[in-house]
Amino acid sequence: MDRRAFIGGAAKGALGAGALGAGAATLAAPAIAQEKPKVNWRCISSFPKSVDTIFGASELLVRYVKEASDGQFDIQLFAAGEIVPGGQVLDAVENGTVQMGHTASYYYVGKNPAFAFGTAVPFGLNARQLNAWFYEGGGNDMLNEFYAKSGVYALPAGNTGAQMGGWYRKEINTLDDLKGLKLRIAGLAGKVVEKLGVVPQQIPAGDIYTALERGTLDAVEFVGPYDDERLGFYKVAKYYYYPAWWEGGAALHMMFNLEQWNALPKAYQAMLESACQAINASMLASYDYRNPAALRRLVAEGAQLRPFSQDIMNASFEAAKEVHDEISASNEDYRTLLESQNAFKQDAYLWAQLSEYTFDTFMMIKQREGAL
């Protein structure tokens, strides 16, 4: 049965009943009108349209909500720079310039390092573990207690999975090779690599290629093969390192002005919650599907795959622990979120060793043997 036809028929029936009882007519029309009031919102993204995996997720959410509301809840979407720069999405949502924004929480560690936990912290959780922490471990409730201090409410809305360690103009074989390196890197990872002698830079996605091409940067990390290919980094830096120990599973959030969120009808809140969960799943699926083929193309174009050495990984791990300890000593929000994630991590990795790790390792061996 067509839902709109049903609602329309119900309305006519109720109005027709007015011949028998005037009260029925006066009550029915307002009840239907209130079911789906007309709401027009604006949503801004921290990402350009060229990053179609992430920006496309916002487009999908807008479509889902419009269709679910029969067009009554209409969200107009803007890419980075069309209203505010990508790094100012939180500010625009907080001050009410727009009602909502799709962004990476860790872009705002300059305001408070605790913002990192909404996206990723160095040597933190992978995508699957992060979702478990968000939805089942109370992680997103804890984050929203923190976000409320900035006047926003947020829902998980996408994950890239484990990212690549970035593009480098020269090989990085030893810790000495990192010293003085100008690296575009996001979130708290900048504080970690500083301890290793790197000069971290925070540059919006749309400006990265030009900075790398002109030599303003020596290296850049962004996401992974599919997005990196589209942005063309392989044309100016051929060494492609892995893994991004600072982004084992980088999450995106849809942030809402808290006052505007609370004023929404419950049905519209439910639509947004459902749509955010949908794009949270679809984004990760998109990356898992697109990255393998993109990696093959990048290698065919001359990209040189390199793992970070164990010396670099271990030094980075110890530097990350120092950063976590230093911030936790003076930041209660950070300490609370870190302790929660670390407690979950103990059990999560215990389980993963028995399940995912053993299964995936066996299947990877079979893939290398050509048995699949």
mmCIF file of C-alpha atoms in Angstrom:
data_model
loop_
_atom_site.group_PDB
_atom_site.id
_atom_site.type_symbol
_atom_site.label_atom_id
_atom_site.label_comp_id
_atom_site.label_asym_id
_atom_site.label_seq_id
_atom_site.Cartn_x
_atom_site.Cartn_y
_atom_site.Cartn_z
ATOM 1 C CA MET A 1 0.000 0.000 0.000
ATOM 2 C CA ASP A 2 1.269 3.468 -0.896
ATOM 3 C CA ARG A 3 1.910 5.229 2.421
ATOM 4 C CA ARG A 4 1.126 8.719 1.174
ATOM 5 C CA ALA A 5 -2.144 7.519 -0.391
ATOM 6 C CA PHE A 6 -3.029 5.820 2.882
ATOM 7 C CA ILE A 7 -2.346 8.977 4.917
ATOM 8 C CA GLY A 8 -4.291 11.048 2.416
ATOM 9 C CA GLY A 9 -7.215 8.621 2.548
ATOM 10 C CA ALA A 10 -7.173 8.659 6.311
ATOM 11 C CA ALA A 11 -7.305 12.448 6.256
ATOM 12 C CA LYS A 12 -10.304 12.481 3.920
ATOM 13 C CA GLY A 13 -12.085 9.930 6.059
ATOM 14 C CA ALA A 14 -11.480 11.960 9.177
ATOM 15 C CA LEU A 15 -12.667 15.159 7.527
ATOM 16 C CA GLY A 16 -15.722 13.420 6.151
ATOM 17 C CA ALA A 17 -16.629 12.352 9.640
ATOM 18 C CA GLY A 18 -17.205 16.010 10.406
ATOM 19 C CA ALA A 19 -20.771 15.609 9.149
ATOM 20 C CA LEU A 20 -21.381 13.366 12.120
ATOM 21 C CA GLY A 21 -19.184 15.088 14.650
ATOM 22 C CA ALA A 22 -17.439 18.430 14.247
ATOM 23 C CA GLY A 23 -14.764 17.483 16.747
ATOM 24 C CA ALA A 24 -13.367 14.766 14.453
ATOM 25 C CA ALA A 25 -12.618 17.234 11.674
ATOM 26 C CA THR A 26 -10.942 19.787 13.893
ATOM 27 C CA LEU A 27 -8.656 17.211 15.496
ATOM 28 C CA ALA A 28 -7.673 15.134 12.446
ATOM 29 C CA ALA A 29 -6.040 17.789 10.265
ATOM 30 C CA PRO A 30 -3.664 19.168 12.901
ATOM 31 C CA ALA A 31 -2.637 15.632 13.923
ATOM 32 C CA ILE A 32 -1.612 14.826 10.345
ATOM 33 C CA ALA A 33 0.114 18.175 9.883
ATOM 34 C CA GLN A 34 2.144 17.663 13.025
ATOM 35 C CA GLU A 35 3.250 14.161 12.033
ATOM 36 C CA LYS A 36 5.726 15.487 9.479
ATOM 37 C CA PRO A 37 6.283 19.231 9.748
ATOM 38 C CA LYS A 38 8.298 20.901 7.023
ATOM 39 C CA VAL A 39 11.913 21.295 8.154
ATOM 40 C CA ASN A 40 14.734 22.790 6.072
ATOM 41 C CA TRP A 41 18.286 22.298 7.333
ATOM 42 C CA ARG A 42 21.755 22.950 6.000
ATOM 43 C CA CYS A 43 24.621 20.467 6.319
ATOM 44 C CA ILE A 44 28.261 21.288 5.650
ATOM 45 C CA SER A 45 31.087 18.849 5.007
ATOM 46 C CA SER A 46 34.769 19.033 5.884
ATOM 47 C CA PHE A 47 35.514 17.390 2.541
ATOM 48 C CA PRO A 48 35.511 18.392 -1.123
ATOM 49 C CA LYS A 49 33.223 16.696 -3.621
ATOM 50 C CA SER A 50 36.273 15.022 -5.195
ATOM 51 C CA VAL A 51 36.514 12.751 -2.131
ATOM 52 C CA ASP A 52 33.383 10.938 -3.255
ATOM 53 C CA THR A 53 33.585 8.156 -0.664
ATOM 54 C CA ILE A 54 33.169 10.580 2.236
ATOM 55 C CA PHE A 55 31.231 13.400 0.595
ATOM 56 C CA GLY A 56 29.091 10.763 -1.090
ATOM 57 C CA ALA A 57 28.120 9.404 2.315
ATOM 58 C CA SER A 58 26.657 12.798 3.221
ATOM 59 C CA GLU A 59 24.755 12.829 -0.062
ATOM 60 C CA LEU A 60 23.351 9.412 0.776
ATOM 61 C CA LEU A 61 22.208 10.564 4.220
ATOM 62 C CA VAL A 62 20.445 13.574 2.737
ATOM 63 C CA ARG A 63 18.610 11.328 0.284
ATOM 64 C CA TYR A 64 17.601 8.784 2.920
ATOM 65 C CA VAL A 65 16.140 11.447 5.205
ATOM 66 C CA LYS A 66 14.260 13.209 2.422
ATOM 67 C CA GLU A 67 12.728 9.979 1.166
ATOM 68 C CA ALA A 68 11.850 8.714 4.651
ATOM 69 C CA SER A 69 10.063 11.982 5.438
ATOM 70 C CA ASP A 70 8.218 12.181 2.090
ATOM 71 C CA GLY A 71 10.200 15.332 1.345
ATOM 72 C CA GLN A 72 9.214 17.101 4.529
ATOM 73 C CA PHE A 73 12.704 17.018 6.084
ATOM 74 C CA ASP A 74 14.941 18.595 3.454
ATOM 75 C CA ILE A 75 18.692 18.954 4.073
ATOM 76 C CA GLN A 76 20.782 21.084 1.728
ATOM 77 C CA LEU A 77 24.379 19.852 1.522
ATOM 78 C CA PHE A 78 27.485 22.016 1.026
ATOM 79 C CA ALA A 79 31.065 20.896 0.363
ATOM 80 C CA ALA A 80 34.125 22.211 2.173
ATOM 81 C CA GLY A 81 34.672 25.892 1.450
ATOM 82 C CA GLU A 82 31.177 26.604 0.148
ATOM 83 C CA ILE A 83 30.073 28.080 3.477
ATOM 84 C CA VAL A 84 33.110 27.636 5.744
ATOM 85 C CA PRO A 85 36.504 25.941 5.312
ATOM 86 C CA GLY A 86 36.613 22.227 6.088
ATOM 87 C CA GLY A 87 38.390 22.743 9.385
ATOM 88 C CA GLN A 88 35.682 25.066 10.730
ATOM 89 C CA VAL A 89 32.677 22.763 10.531
ATOM 90 C CA LEU A 90 32.441 22.312 14.297
ATOM 91 C CA ASP A 91 32.473 26.082 14.852
ATOM 92 C CA ALA A 92 29.720 26.641 12.288
ATOM 93 C CA VAL A 93 27.520 23.970 13.875
ATOM 94 C CA GLU A 94 28.217 25.218 17.391
ATOM 95 C CA ASN A 95 27.351 28.836 16.646
ATOM 96 C CA GLY A 96 24.253 27.941 14.633
ATOM 97 C CA THR A 97 25.486 29.074 11.211
ATOM 98 C CA VAL A 98 24.250 25.662 10.060
ATOM 99 C CA GLN A 99 22.282 22.957 11.821
ATOM 100 C CA MET A 100 24.640 20.037 11.102
ATOM 101 C CA GLY A 101 28.030 19.089 9.674
ATOM 102 C CA HIS A 102 29.913 15.976 8.566
ATOM 103 C CA THR A 103 33.461 16.070 9.873
ATOM 104 C CA ALA A 104 36.333 14.303 11.587
ATOM 105 C CA SER A 105 36.294 15.013 15.304
ATOM 106 C CA TYR A 106 40.085 14.980 15.537
ATOM 107 C CA TYR A 107 40.314 18.085 13.358
ATOM 108 C CA TYR A 108 39.532 20.006 16.549
ATOM 109 C CA VAL A 109 42.241 18.729 18.894
ATOM 110 C CA GLY A 110 43.489 22.316 19.060
ATOM 111 C CA LYS A 111 40.356 23.115 21.069
ATOM 112 C CA ASN A 112 40.728 20.041 23.267
ATOM 113 C CA PRO A 113 42.802 16.887 22.589
ATOM 114 C CA ALA A 114 39.822 14.779 23.702
ATOM 115 C CA PHE A 115 38.179 15.483 20.329
ATOM 116 C CA ALA A 116 40.583 12.899 18.904
ATOM 117 C CA PHE A 117 38.612 9.987 20.358
ATOM 118 C CA GLY A 118 35.710 10.619 17.999
ATOM 119 C CA THR A 119 37.959 9.766 15.054
ATOM 120 C CA ALA A 120 41.165 7.976 16.016
ATOM 121 C CA VAL A 121 44.052 8.152 18.448
ATOM 122 C CA PRO A 122 47.547 6.778 17.788
ATOM 123 C CA PHE A 123 47.588 2.997 18.285
ATOM 124 C CA GLY A 124 43.893 3.063 19.082
ATOM 125 C CA LEU A 125 41.005 0.847 17.979
ATOM 126 C CA ASN A 126 40.389 -0.526 14.504
ATOM 127 C CA ALA A 127 37.127 0.200 12.673
ATOM 128 C CA ARG A 128 35.218 -2.799 13.963
ATOM 129 C CA GLN A 129 36.382 -2.308 17.530
ATOM 130 C CA LEU A 130 35.593 1.395 17.357
ATOM 131 C CA ASN A 131 32.024 0.701 16.291
ATOM 132 C CA ALA A 132 31.654 -1.805 19.130
ATOM 133 C CA TRP A 133 32.916 0.830 21.570
ATOM 134 C CA PHE A 134 30.637 3.520 20.103
ATOM 135 C CA TYR A 135 27.426 1.502 20.036
ATOM 136 C CA GLU A 136 27.798 -1.137 22.738
ATOM 137 C CA GLY A 137 30.539 0.110 25.036
ATOM 138 C CA GLY A 138 29.006 3.497 25.768
ATOM 139 C CA GLY A 139 31.680 5.314 23.808
ATOM 140 C CA ASN A 140 29.404 7.611 21.866
ATOM 141 C CA ASP A 141 27.391 8.466 24.979
ATOM 142 C CA MET A 142 30.653 9.475 26.666
ATOM 143 C CA LEU A 143 31.639 11.509 23.636
ATOM 144 C CA ASN A 144 28.297 13.297 23.618
ATOM 145 C CA GLU A 145 28.761 14.286 27.245
ATOM 146 C CA PHE A 146 32.000 15.875 26.079
ATOM 147 C CA TYR A 147 30.573 17.352 22.842
ATOM 148 C CA ALA A 148 27.718 18.951 24.792
ATOM 149 C CA LYS A 149 30.259 21.338 26.310
ATOM 150 C CA SER A 150 30.628 22.745 22.786
ATOM 151 C CA GLY A 151 26.884 22.814 22.179
ATOM 152 C CA VAL A 152 26.809 19.882 19.759
ATOM 153 C CA TYR A 153 25.408 16.366 19.583
ATOM 154 C CA ALA A 154 27.071 13.796 17.327
ATOM 155 C CA LEU A 155 26.475 10.393 15.747
ATOM 156 C CA PRO A 156 29.031 8.058 14.096
ATOM 157 C CA ALA A 157 28.702 8.530 10.345
ATOM 158 C CA GLY A 158 31.389 6.624 8.490
ATOM 159 C CA ASN A 159 34.751 4.926 8.858
ATOM 160 C CA THR A 160 37.641 4.577 6.439
ATOM 161 C CA GLY A 161 39.101 1.445 8.009
ATOM 162 C CA ALA A 162 42.838 1.257 8.632
ATOM 163 C CA GLN A 163 44.605 3.888 6.579
ATOM 164 C CA MET A 164 47.913 4.010 4.747
ATOM 165 C CA GLY A 165 50.967 5.699 6.227
ATOM 166 C CA GLY A 166 51.263 8.167 3.384
ATOM 167 C CA TRP A 167 53.326 9.301 0.397
ATOM 168 C CA TYR A 168 56.999 10.243 0.792
ATOM 169 C CA ARG A 169 59.453 11.826 -1.618
ATOM 170 C CA LYS A 170 62.286 9.700 -0.246
ATOM 171 C CA GLU A 171 62.602 6.319 1.438
ATOM 172 C CA ILE A 172 62.148 6.244 5.202
ATOM 173 C CA ASN A 173 64.365 3.422 6.435
ATOM 174 C CA THR A 174 65.514 4.647 9.841
ATOM 175 C CA LEU A 175 64.447 7.003 12.573
ATOM 176 C CA ASP A 176 67.066 9.463 11.347
ATOM 177 C CA ASP A 177 65.223 9.690 8.012
ATOM 178 C CA LEU A 178 62.260 11.211 9.844
ATOM 179 C CA LYS A 179 64.141 14.128 11.317
ATOM 180 C CA GLY A 180 63.138 17.447 9.776
ATOM 181 C CA LEU A 181 60.557 15.788 7.523
ATOM 182 C CA LYS A 182 57.613 18.094 6.756
ATOM 183 C CA LEU A 183 54.616 15.774 6.941
ATOM 184 C CA ARG A 184 50.929 16.600 6.509
ATOM 185 C CA ILE A 185 49.269 14.620 9.272
ATOM 186 C CA ALA A 186 46.005 15.025 11.170
ATOM 187 C CA GLY A 187 44.880 14.657 14.749
ATOM 188 C CA LEU A 188 47.114 13.884 17.707
ATOM 189 C CA ALA A 189 49.590 12.030 15.512
ATOM 190 C CA GLY A 190 51.308 15.361 14.957
ATOM 191 C CA LYS A 191 52.306 15.500 18.628
ATOM 192 C CA VAL A 192 53.647 11.943 18.406
ATOM 193 C CA VAL A 193 55.751 12.378 15.278
ATOM 194 C CA GLU A 194 57.141 15.633 16.685
ATOM 195 C CA LYS A 195 58.866 13.495 19.322
ATOM 196 C CA LEU A 196 60.561 11.637 16.455
ATOM 197 C CA GLY A 197 61.821 14.843 14.831
ATOM 198 C CA VAL A 198 59.072 15.261 12.210
ATOM 199 C CA VAL A 199 57.635 18.707 11.471
ATOM 200 C CA PRO A 200 53.854 18.114 11.350
ATOM 201 C CA GLN A 201 51.605 20.186 9.106
ATOM 202 C CA GLN A 202 47.808 20.395 9.091
ATOM 203 C CA ILE A 203 46.533 21.238 5.619
ATOM 204 C CA PRO A 204 42.933 20.828 4.298
ATOM 205 C CA ALA A 205 42.332 18.041 1.783
ATOM 206 C CA GLY A 206 41.863 20.401 -1.137
ATOM 207 C CA ASP A 207 45.280 22.049 -0.650
ATOM 208 C CA ILE A 208 47.449 18.977 -0.064
ATOM 209 C CA TYR A 209 48.452 18.167 -3.647
ATOM 210 C CA THR A 210 49.679 21.686 -4.388
ATOM 211 C CA ALA A 211 51.748 21.793 -1.186
ATOM 212 C CA LEU A 212 53.339 18.442 -2.008
ATOM 213 C CA GLU A 213 54.005 19.437 -5.611
ATOM 214 C CA ARG A 214 55.646 22.732 -4.610
ATOM 215 C CA GLY A 215 57.816 21.127 -1.935
ATOM 216 C CA THR A 216 56.068 22.839 0.965
ATOM 217 C CA LEU A 217 55.569 19.258 2.156
ATOM 218 C CA ASP A 218 57.995 16.336 2.014
ATOM 219 C CA ALA A 219 55.276 13.793 2.666
ATOM 220 C CA VAL A 220 51.540 13.509 3.112
ATOM 221 C CA GLU A 221 49.093 11.088 4.663
ATOM 222 C CA PHE A 222 45.435 11.298 3.788
ATOM 223 C CA VAL A 223 43.321 8.134 3.698
ATOM 224 C CA GLY A 224 44.142 5.187 1.458
ATOM 225 C CA PRO A 225 44.551 3.986 -2.130
ATOM 226 C CA TYR A 226 41.188 5.011 -3.570
ATOM 227 C CA ASP A 227 41.112 8.587 -2.272
ATOM 228 C CA ASP A 228 44.874 9.038 -2.657
ATOM 229 C CA GLU A 229 44.675 7.984 -6.312
ATOM 230 C CA ARG A 230 41.902 10.485 -6.999
ATOM 231 C CA LEU A 231 43.925 13.262 -5.391
ATOM 232 C CA GLY A 232 46.987 12.354 -7.460
ATOM 233 C CA PHE A 233 49.647 12.134 -4.751
ATOM 234 C CA TYR A 234 51.485 9.342 -6.596
ATOM 235 C CA LYS A 235 52.413 11.832 -9.311
ATOM 236 C CA VAL A 236 54.727 13.790 -7.006
ATOM 237 C CA ALA A 237 55.805 11.267 -4.328
ATOM 238 C CA LYS A 238 56.346 7.607 -5.173
ATOM 239 C CA TYR A 239 57.057 5.903 -1.833
ATOM 240 C CA TYR A 240 53.831 4.660 -0.274
ATOM 241 C CA TYR A 241 54.203 3.553 3.349
ATOM 242 C CA TYR A 242 51.983 1.482 5.641
ATOM 243 C CA PRO A 243 50.318 1.198 8.103
ATOM 244 C CA ALA A 244 48.922 4.428 9.527
ATOM 245 C CA TRP A 245 49.429 3.519 13.165
ATOM 246 C CA TRP A 246 47.672 6.769 14.031
ATOM 247 C CA GLU A 247 44.473 5.728 12.208
ATOM 248 C CA GLY A 248 43.715 2.065 12.732
ATOM 249 C CA GLY A 249 40.091 2.890 11.958
ATOM 250 C CA ALA A 250 39.262 6.550 11.384
ATOM 251 C CA ALA A 251 35.636 7.427 12.170
ATOM 252 C CA LEU A 252 33.604 10.369 10.904
ATOM 253 C CA HIS A 253 30.753 11.978 12.836
ATOM 254 C CA MET A 254 27.679 13.900 11.870
ATOM 255 C CA MET A 255 27.554 16.795 14.310
ATOM 256 C CA PHE A 256 24.331 18.643 15.141
ATOM 257 C CA ASN A 257 23.711 21.922 16.883
ATOM 258 C CA LEU A 258 22.484 20.631 20.245
ATOM 259 C CA GLU A 259 19.614 23.096 20.573
ATOM 260 C CA GLN A 260 18.418 22.365 17.033
ATOM 261 C CA TRP A 261 18.719 18.615 17.600
ATOM 262 C CA ASN A 262 16.631 18.775 20.767
ATOM 263 C CA ALA A 263 13.962 20.794 18.945
ATOM 264 C CA LEU A 264 13.536 18.182 16.187
ATOM 265 C CA PRO A 265 10.494 15.899 16.266
ATOM 266 C CA LYS A 266 11.432 12.470 17.614
ATOM 267 C CA ALA A 267 10.584 10.912 14.260
ATOM 268 C CA TYR A 268 13.150 13.119 12.521
ATOM 269 C CA GLN A 269 15.765 12.347 15.147
ATOM 270 C CA ALA A 270 15.128 8.655 14.492
ATOM 271 C CA MET A 271 15.535 9.218 10.742
ATOM 272 C CA LEU A 272 18.909 10.856 11.291
ATOM 273 C CA GLU A 273 20.025 8.123 13.689
ATOM 274 C CA SER A 274 19.089 5.427 11.175
ATOM 275 C CA ALA A 275 20.667 7.263 8.253
ATOM 276 C CA CYS A 276 23.905 7.809 10.179
ATOM 277 C CA GLN A 277 24.126 4.109 11.014
ATOM 278 C CA ALA A 278 23.494 3.308 7.361
ATOM 279 C CA ILE A 279 26.286 5.514 6.028
ATOM 280 C CA ASN A 280 28.571 4.358 8.829
ATOM 281 C CA ALA A 281 28.319 0.854 7.394
ATOM 282 C CA SER A 282 28.249 1.812 3.718
ATOM 283 C CA MET A 283 31.370 3.987 3.857
ATOM 284 C CA LEU A 284 33.514 1.195 5.266
ATOM 285 C CA ALA A 285 32.109 -1.221 2.687
ATOM 286 C CA SER A 286 32.917 1.275 -0.052
ATOM 287 C CA TYR A 287 36.546 1.582 1.033
ATOM 288 C CA ASP A 288 36.955 -2.170 1.468
ATOM 289 C CA TYR A 289 35.652 -2.687 -2.066
ATOM 290 C CA ARG A 290 37.473 0.170 -3.822
ATOM 291 C CA ASN A 291 40.884 0.183 -2.137
ATOM 292 C CA PRO A 292 42.229 -3.149 -3.480
ATOM 293 C CA ALA A 293 41.707 -2.236 -7.140
ATOM 294 C CA ALA A 294 43.053 1.272 -6.564
ATOM 295 C CA LEU A 295 46.190 -0.140 -4.932
ATOM 296 C CA ARG A 296 46.855 -2.315 -7.981
ATOM 297 C CA ARG A 297 46.490 0.701 -10.256
ATOM 298 C CA LEU A 298 48.831 2.800 -8.099
ATOM 299 C CA VAL A 299 51.521 0.124 -8.184
ATOM 300 C CA ALA A 300 51.111 -0.084 -11.961
ATOM 301 C CA GLU A 301 51.711 3.687 -12.072
ATOM 302 C CA GLY A 302 55.006 3.295 -10.209
ATOM 303 C CA ALA A 303 54.065 3.566 -6.535
ATOM 304 C CA GLN A 304 56.633 1.823 -4.331
ATOM 305 C CA LEU A 305 55.009 0.059 -1.378
ATOM 306 C CA ARG A 306 57.064 0.101 1.800
ATOM 307 C CA PRO A 307 56.291 -1.004 5.375
ATOM 308 C CA PHE A 308 57.443 1.167 8.251
ATOM 309 C CA SER A 309 60.344 -0.593 9.949
ATOM 310 C CA GLN A 310 59.852 -2.235 13.333
ATOM 311 C CA ASP A 311 62.215 0.351 14.817
ATOM 312 C CA ILE A 312 59.976 3.146 13.569
ATOM 313 C CA MET A 313 56.820 1.363 14.714
ATOM 314 C CA ASN A 314 58.199 0.691 18.201
ATOM 315 C CA ALA A 315 59.542 4.226 18.588
ATOM 316 C CA SER A 316 56.185 5.608 17.478
ATOM 317 C CA PHE A 317 54.361 3.374 19.961
ATOM 318 C CA GLU A 318 56.502 4.593 22.855
ATOM 319 C CA ALA A 319 56.141 8.213 21.759
ATOM 320 C CA ALA A 320 52.366 7.756 21.595
ATOM 321 C CA LYS A 321 52.301 6.419 25.152
ATOM 322 C CA GLU A 322 54.193 9.520 26.286
ATOM 323 C CA VAL A 323 51.670 11.778 24.558
ATOM 324 C CA HIS A 324 48.719 9.911 26.084
ATOM 325 C CA ASP A 325 50.269 10.142 29.557
ATOM 326 C CA GLU A 326 51.161 13.813 29.221
ATOM 327 C CA ILE A 327 47.679 14.865 28.100
ATOM 328 C CA SER A 328 45.884 12.595 30.584
ATOM 329 C CA ALA A 329 47.760 14.157 33.477
ATOM 330 C CA SER A 330 45.990 17.479 32.995
ATOM 331 C CA ASN A 331 42.864 16.687 30.956
ATOM 332 C CA GLU A 332 40.091 14.744 32.676
ATOM 333 C CA ASP A 333 37.999 14.374 29.502
ATOM 334 C CA TYR A 334 40.936 12.844 27.686
ATOM 335 C CA ARG A 335 41.856 10.551 30.567
ATOM 336 C CA THR A 336 38.293 9.245 30.926
ATOM 337 C CA LEU A 337 37.950 8.427 27.223
ATOM 338 C CA LEU A 338 41.432 6.883 27.023
ATOM 339 C CA GLU A 339 40.783 4.628 30.002
ATOM 340 C CA SER A 340 37.505 3.477 28.492
ATOM 341 C CA GLN A 341 39.073 2.630 25.134
ATOM 342 C CA ASN A 342 42.081 0.915 26.718
ATOM 343 C CA ALA A 343 39.860 -1.248 28.918
ATOM 344 C CA PHE A 344 37.836 -2.351 25.900
ATOM 345 C CA LYS A 345 41.006 -2.903 23.866
ATOM 346 C CA GLN A 346 42.233 -5.591 26.268
ATOM 347 C CA ASP A 347 39.251 -7.852 25.620
ATOM 348 C CA ALA A 348 38.841 -6.861 21.976
ATOM 349 C CA TYR A 349 42.338 -7.983 20.999
ATOM 350 C CA LEU A 350 42.065 -11.132 23.081
ATOM 351 C CA TRP A 351 38.993 -12.112 21.071
ATOM 352 C CA ALA A 352 40.436 -10.983 17.738
ATOM 353 C CA GLN A 353 43.464 -13.256 18.186
ATOM 354 C CA LEU A 354 41.159 -16.270 18.301
ATOM 355 C CA SER A 355 38.700 -15.227 15.620
ATOM 356 C CA GLU A 356 39.519 -12.650 12.943
ATOM 357 C CA TYR A 357 43.300 -12.885 13.122
ATOM 358 C CA THR A 358 43.574 -16.671 12.781
ATOM 359 C CA PHE A 359 40.943 -16.868 10.056
ATOM 360 C CA ASP A 360 42.292 -13.911 8.058
ATOM 361 C CA THR A 361 45.885 -15.105 8.366
ATOM 362 C CA PHE A 362 44.984 -18.537 7.019
ATOM 363 C CA MET A 363 43.058 -17.038 4.107
ATOM 364 C CA MET A 364 45.892 -14.613 3.290
ATOM 365 C CA ILE A 365 48.307 -17.543 3.091
ATOM 366 C CA LYS A 366 45.929 -19.300 0.690
ATOM 367 C CA GLN A 367 45.675 -16.134 -1.386
ATOM 368 C CA ARG A 368 49.455 -15.971 -1.677
ATOM 369 C CA GLU A 369 49.525 -19.637 -2.667
ATOM 370 C CA GLY A 370 47.092 -18.878 -5.458
ATOM 371 C CA ALA A 371 44.548 -21.268 -3.978
ATOM 372 C CA LEU A 372 41.590 -18.868 -3.915
#
